[in-house]
Short mmCIF file of C-alpha atoms in Angstrom, two decimals:
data_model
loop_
_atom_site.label_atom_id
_atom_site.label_comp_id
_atom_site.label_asym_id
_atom_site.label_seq_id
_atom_site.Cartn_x
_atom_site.Cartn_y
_atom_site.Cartn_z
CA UNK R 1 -33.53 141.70 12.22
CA UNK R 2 -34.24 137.96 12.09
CA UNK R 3 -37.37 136.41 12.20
CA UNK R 4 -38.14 134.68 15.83
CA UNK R 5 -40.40 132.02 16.77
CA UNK R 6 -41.43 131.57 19.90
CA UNK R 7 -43.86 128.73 21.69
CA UNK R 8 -44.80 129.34 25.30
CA UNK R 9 -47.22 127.21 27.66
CA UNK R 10 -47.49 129.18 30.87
CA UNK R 11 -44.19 126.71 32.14
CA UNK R 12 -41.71 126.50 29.39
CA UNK R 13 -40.96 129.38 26.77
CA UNK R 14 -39.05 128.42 23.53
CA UNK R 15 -37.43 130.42 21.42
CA UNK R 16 -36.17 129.44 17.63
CA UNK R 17 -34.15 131.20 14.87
CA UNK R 18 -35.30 129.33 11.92
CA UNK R 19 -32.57 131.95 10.07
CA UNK R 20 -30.16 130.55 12.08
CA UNK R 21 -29.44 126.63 10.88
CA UNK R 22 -33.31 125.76 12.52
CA UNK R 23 -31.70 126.19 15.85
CA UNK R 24 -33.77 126.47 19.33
CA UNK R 25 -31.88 129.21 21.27
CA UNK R 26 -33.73 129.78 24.10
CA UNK R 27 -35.27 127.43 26.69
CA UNK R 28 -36.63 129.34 29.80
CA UNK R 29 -38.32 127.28 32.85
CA UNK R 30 -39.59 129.43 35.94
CA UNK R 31 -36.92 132.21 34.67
CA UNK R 32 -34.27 130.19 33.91
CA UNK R 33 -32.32 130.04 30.87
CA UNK R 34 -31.49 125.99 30.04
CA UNK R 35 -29.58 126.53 27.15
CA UNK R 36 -26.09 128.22 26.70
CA UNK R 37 -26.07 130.82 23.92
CA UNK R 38 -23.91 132.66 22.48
CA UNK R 39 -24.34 135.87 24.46
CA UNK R 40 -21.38 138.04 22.32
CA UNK R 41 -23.63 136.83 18.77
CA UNK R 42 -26.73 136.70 20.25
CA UNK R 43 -28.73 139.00 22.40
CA UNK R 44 -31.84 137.98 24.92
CA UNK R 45 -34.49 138.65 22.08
CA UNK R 46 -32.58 136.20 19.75
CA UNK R 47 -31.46 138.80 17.31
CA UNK R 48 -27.62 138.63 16.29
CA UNK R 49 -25.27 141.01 17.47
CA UNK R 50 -22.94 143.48 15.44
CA UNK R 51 -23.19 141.18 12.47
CA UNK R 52 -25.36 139.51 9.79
CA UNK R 53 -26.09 136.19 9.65
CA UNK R 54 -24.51 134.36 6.59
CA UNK R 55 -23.90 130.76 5.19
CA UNK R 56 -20.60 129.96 6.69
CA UNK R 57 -17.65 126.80 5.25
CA UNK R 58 -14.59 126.07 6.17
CA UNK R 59 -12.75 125.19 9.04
CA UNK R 60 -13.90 124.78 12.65
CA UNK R 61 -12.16 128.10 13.76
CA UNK R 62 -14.10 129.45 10.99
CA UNK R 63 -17.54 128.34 12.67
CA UNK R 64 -20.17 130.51 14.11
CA UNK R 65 -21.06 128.78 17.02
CA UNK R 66 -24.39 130.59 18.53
CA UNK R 67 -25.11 128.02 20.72
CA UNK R 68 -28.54 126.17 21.49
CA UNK R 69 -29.87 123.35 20.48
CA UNK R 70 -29.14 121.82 16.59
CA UNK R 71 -29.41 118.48 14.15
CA UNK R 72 -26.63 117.49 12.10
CA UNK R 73 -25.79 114.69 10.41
CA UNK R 74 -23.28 111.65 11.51
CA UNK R 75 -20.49 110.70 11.08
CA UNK R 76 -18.50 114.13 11.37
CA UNK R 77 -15.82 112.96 9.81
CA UNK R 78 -18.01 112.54 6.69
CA UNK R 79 -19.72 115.58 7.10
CA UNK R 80 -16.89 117.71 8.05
CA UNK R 81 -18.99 120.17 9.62
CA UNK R 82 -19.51 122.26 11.69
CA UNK R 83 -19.52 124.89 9.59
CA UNK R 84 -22.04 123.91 6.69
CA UNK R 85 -23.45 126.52 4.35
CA UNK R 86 -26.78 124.62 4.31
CA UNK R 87 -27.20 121.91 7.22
CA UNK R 88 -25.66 123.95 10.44
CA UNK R 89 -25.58 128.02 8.71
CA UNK R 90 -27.84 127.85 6.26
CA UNK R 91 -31.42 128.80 6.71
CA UNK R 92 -34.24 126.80 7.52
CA UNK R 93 -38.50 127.18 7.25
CA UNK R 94 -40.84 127.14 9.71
CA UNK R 95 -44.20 125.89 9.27
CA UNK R 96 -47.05 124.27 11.46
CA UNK R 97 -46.83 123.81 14.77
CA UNK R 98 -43.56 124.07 14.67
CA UNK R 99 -41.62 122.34 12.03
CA UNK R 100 -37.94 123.62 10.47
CA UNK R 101 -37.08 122.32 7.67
CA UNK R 102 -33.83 122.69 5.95
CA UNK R 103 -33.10 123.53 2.11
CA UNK R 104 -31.90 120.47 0.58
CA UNK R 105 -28.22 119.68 1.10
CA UNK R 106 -26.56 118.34 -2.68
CA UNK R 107 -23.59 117.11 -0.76
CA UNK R 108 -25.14 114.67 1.76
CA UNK R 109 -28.15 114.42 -0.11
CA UNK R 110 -30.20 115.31 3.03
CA UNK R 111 -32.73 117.31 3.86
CA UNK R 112 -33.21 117.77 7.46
CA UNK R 113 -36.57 118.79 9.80
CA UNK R 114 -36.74 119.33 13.48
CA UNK R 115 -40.72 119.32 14.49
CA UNK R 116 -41.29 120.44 18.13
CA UNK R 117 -44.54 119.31 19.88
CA UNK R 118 -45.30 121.21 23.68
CA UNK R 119 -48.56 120.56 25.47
CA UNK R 120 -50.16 122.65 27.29
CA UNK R 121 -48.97 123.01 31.06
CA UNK R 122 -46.02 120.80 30.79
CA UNK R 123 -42.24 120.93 31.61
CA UNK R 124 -41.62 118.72 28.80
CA UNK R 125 -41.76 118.96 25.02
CA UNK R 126 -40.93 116.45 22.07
CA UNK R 127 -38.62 116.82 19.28
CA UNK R 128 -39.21 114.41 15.87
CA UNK R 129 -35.79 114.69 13.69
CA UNK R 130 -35.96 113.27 10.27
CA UNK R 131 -33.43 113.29 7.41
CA UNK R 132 -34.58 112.56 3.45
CA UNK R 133 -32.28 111.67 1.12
CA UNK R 134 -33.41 114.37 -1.73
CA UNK R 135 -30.75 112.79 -4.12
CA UNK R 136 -30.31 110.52 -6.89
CA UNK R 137 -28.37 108.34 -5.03
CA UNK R 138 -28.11 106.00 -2.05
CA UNK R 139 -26.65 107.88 0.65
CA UNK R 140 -25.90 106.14 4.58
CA UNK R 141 -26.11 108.75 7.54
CA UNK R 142 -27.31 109.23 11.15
CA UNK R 143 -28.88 111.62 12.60
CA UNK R 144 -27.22 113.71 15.52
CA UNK R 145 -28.83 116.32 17.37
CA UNK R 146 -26.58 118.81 19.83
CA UNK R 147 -27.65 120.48 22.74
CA UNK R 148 -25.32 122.83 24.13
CA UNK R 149 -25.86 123.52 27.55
CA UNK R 150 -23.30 125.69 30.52
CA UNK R 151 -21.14 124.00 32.85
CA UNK R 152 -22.77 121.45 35.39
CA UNK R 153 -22.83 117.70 36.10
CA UNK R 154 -23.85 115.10 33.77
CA UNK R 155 -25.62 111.86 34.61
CA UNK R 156 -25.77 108.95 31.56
CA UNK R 157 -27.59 106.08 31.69
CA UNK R 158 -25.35 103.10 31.46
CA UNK R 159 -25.19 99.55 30.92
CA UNK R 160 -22.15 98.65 29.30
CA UNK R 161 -18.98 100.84 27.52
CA UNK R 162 -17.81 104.02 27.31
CA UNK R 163 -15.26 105.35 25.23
CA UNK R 164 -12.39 107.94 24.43
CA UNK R 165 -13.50 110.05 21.28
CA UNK R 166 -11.37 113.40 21.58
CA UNK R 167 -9.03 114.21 23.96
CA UNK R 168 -9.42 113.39 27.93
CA UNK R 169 -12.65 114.13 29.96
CA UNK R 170 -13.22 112.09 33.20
CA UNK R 171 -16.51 110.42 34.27
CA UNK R 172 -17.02 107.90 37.02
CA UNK R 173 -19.64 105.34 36.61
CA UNK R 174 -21.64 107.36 34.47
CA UNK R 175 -21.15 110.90 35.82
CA UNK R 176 -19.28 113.46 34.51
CA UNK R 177 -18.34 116.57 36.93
CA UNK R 178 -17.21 119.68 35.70
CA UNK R 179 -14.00 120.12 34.48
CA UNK R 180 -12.13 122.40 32.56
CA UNK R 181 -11.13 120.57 29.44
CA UNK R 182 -11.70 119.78 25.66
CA UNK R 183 -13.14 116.55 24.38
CA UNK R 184 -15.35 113.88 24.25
CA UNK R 185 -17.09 110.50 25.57
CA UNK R 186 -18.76 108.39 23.64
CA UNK R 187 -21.67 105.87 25.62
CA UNK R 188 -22.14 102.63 23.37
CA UNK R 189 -23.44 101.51 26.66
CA UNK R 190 -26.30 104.10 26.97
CA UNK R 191 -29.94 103.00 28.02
CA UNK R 192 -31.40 106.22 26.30
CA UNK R 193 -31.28 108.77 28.92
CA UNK R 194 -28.62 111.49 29.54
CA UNK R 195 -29.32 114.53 32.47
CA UNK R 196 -27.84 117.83 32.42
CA UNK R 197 -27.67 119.36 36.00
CA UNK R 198 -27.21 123.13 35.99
CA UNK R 199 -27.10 125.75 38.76
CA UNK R 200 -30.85 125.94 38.77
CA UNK R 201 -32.52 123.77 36.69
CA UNK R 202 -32.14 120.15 34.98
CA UNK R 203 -32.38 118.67 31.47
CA UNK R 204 -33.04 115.20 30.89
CA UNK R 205 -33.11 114.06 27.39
CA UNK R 206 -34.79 110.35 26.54
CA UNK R 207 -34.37 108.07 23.46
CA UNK R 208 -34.96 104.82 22.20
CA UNK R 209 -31.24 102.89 21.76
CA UNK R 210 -31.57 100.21 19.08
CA UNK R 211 -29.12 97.43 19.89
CA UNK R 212 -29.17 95.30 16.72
CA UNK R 213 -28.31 98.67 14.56
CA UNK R 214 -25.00 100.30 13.45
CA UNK R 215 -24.08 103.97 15.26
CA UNK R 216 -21.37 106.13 14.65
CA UNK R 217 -18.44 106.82 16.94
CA UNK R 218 -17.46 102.96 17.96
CA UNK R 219 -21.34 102.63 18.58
CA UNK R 220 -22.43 105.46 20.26
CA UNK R 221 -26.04 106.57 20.89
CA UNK R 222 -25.10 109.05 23.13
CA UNK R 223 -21.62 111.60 23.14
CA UNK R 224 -20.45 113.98 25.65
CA UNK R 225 -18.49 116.90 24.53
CA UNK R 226 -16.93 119.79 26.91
CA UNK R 227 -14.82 122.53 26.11
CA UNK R 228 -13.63 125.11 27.57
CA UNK R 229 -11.15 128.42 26.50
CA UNK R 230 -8.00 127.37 25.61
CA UNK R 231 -4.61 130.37 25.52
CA UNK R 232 -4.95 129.46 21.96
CA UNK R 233 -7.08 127.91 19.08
CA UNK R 234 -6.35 124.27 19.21
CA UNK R 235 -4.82 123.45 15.76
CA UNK R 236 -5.90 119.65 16.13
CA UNK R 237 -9.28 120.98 15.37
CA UNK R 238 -9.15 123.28 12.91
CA UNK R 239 -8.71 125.89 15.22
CA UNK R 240 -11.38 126.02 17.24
CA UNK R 241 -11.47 128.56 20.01
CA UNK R 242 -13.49 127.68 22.43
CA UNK R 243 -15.69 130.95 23.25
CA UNK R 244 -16.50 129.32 27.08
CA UNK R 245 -17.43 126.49 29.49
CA UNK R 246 -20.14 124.63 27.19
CA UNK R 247 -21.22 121.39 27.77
CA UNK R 248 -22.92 119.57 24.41
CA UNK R 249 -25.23 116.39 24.94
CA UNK R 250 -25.32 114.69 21.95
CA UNK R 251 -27.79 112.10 20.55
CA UNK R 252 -27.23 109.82 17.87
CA UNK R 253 -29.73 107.71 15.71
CA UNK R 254 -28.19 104.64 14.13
CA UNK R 255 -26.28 104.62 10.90
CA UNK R 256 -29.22 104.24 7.86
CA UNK R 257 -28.66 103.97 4.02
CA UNK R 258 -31.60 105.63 2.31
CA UNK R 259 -32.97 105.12 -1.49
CA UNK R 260 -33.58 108.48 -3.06
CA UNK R 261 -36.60 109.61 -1.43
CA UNK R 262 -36.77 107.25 1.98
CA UNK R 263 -36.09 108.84 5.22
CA UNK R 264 -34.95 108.30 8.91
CA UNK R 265 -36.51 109.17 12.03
CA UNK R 266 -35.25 110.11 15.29
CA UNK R 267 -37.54 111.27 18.71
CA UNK R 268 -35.91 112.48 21.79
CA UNK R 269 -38.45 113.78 24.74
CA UNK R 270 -36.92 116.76 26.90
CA UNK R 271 -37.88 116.94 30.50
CA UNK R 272 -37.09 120.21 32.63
CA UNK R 273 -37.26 120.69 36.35
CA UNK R 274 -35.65 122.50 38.67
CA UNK R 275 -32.22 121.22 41.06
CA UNK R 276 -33.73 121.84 44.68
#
């Protein structure tokens, strides 16, 4: 058994597994699951399934992808996670009302925390990211928090660019349909908003977009990522297997180099409501 938080308000019910990389699994509005999860590693009550939970490295057919929501840090190619032993797999605290906190990473110098705020009778909560540098040493990251979410239509604020990352995914003036197909957009254009539109409910995500700083991914404050299963593990990355139809919204904070002890701060505000 893991240890499960949980935070309900009469409208939205949240669910963490602080074991679990600090991750939010579960996001239920009037019965409806947001999130996508993991249902073959994870059952309803957030407890794993037919395994037990471990620091995981390696490649990315060797990650343990349970789904939900997540903060890593940027760029990936630096990181070279997902997996991580500490940041993505490893586990995290809980304290307050609610904060995860991470165990400090020697390889990025990071410590991460994810602190959740939900008031009482609302469809919305907040979510304040922050990443220390816990080392001797100046280290330059962003921060970059997932949310993995099922199939449905995405809707991106946009006001300029957007660009090829991985492989081929089509979007039309700012909306992507669904598709069956692996890979990812990158919005250097975004105004700060990005909407996930599911069978029954929606997910809008909101974020302040600095345009004199430095992002990741050819200036992206916002990414895009779909996959779905392939006949085989796709060798070009590291052999991921894509276990279904996920869609990931992805948002970035700009690129920061921090003096041993300084941090960075990132705040996204999540809005649910239904698609009627």
């Amino acid at each position: 058994m893991v240890d499960v938080v949980w935070l309900d308000n009469g409208i939205l019910r949240l669910g963490f597994v602080p074991a679990l990389g600090g991750r939010l699994l579960s996001l239920v509005f009037e019965g409806h699951e947001v999130l996508w999860r993991n249902a073959s590693l994870v059952d309803s009550d957030l407890q794993p399934i037919g395994h037990q939970p471990r620091p995981v490295s390696g490649t990315m057919g060797d990650w343990v992808n349970y789904g939900g929501d997540k903060t890593w840090p940027a760029p990936q190619d630096e990181w070279l996670g997902p997996p991580d032993p500490i940041l993505d797999s490893g586990p995290y605290t809980a304290s307050g009302d609610l904060v995860l906190t991470s165990a400090p990473d020697p390889r990025t110098g990071l410590r991460l925390s994810r602190q959740f705020t939900l008031l009482p009778g609302a469809s919305s909560f907040h979510l304040r990211l922050t990443a220390m540098n816990i080392s001797s040493r100046p280290v330059r990251w962003a921060l970059w928090n997932v949310t993995q979410l099922p199939p449905g239509i995405v809707h991106v604020g946009l006001d300029g660019p957007v660009v090829e990352l991985i492989g081929s995914v089509s979007c039309q003036d700012g909306v992507i349909p669904v598709q069956s197909t692996v890979g990812k957009l990158g919005f250097p254009g975004s105004t700060g908003w990005v909407t996930h539109f599911g069978t029954e409910v929606s997910l809008t995500q909101r974020f302040t977009v600095d345009h004199d700083a430095e992002y990741p991914d050819s200036g992206s404050p916002l990414e895009v990522w779909i996959e779905s299963p392939q006949p085989e593990p796709i060798s070009w990355l590291g052999g991921l297997d894509p276990p279904d139809h996920i869609v990931e919204c992805e948002v970035l904070g700009p690129l920061t180099t921090l003096a041993p002890g300084e941090r960075t701060v990132l705040d996204i505000d999540y809005e649910i409501g239904g698609c009627g």
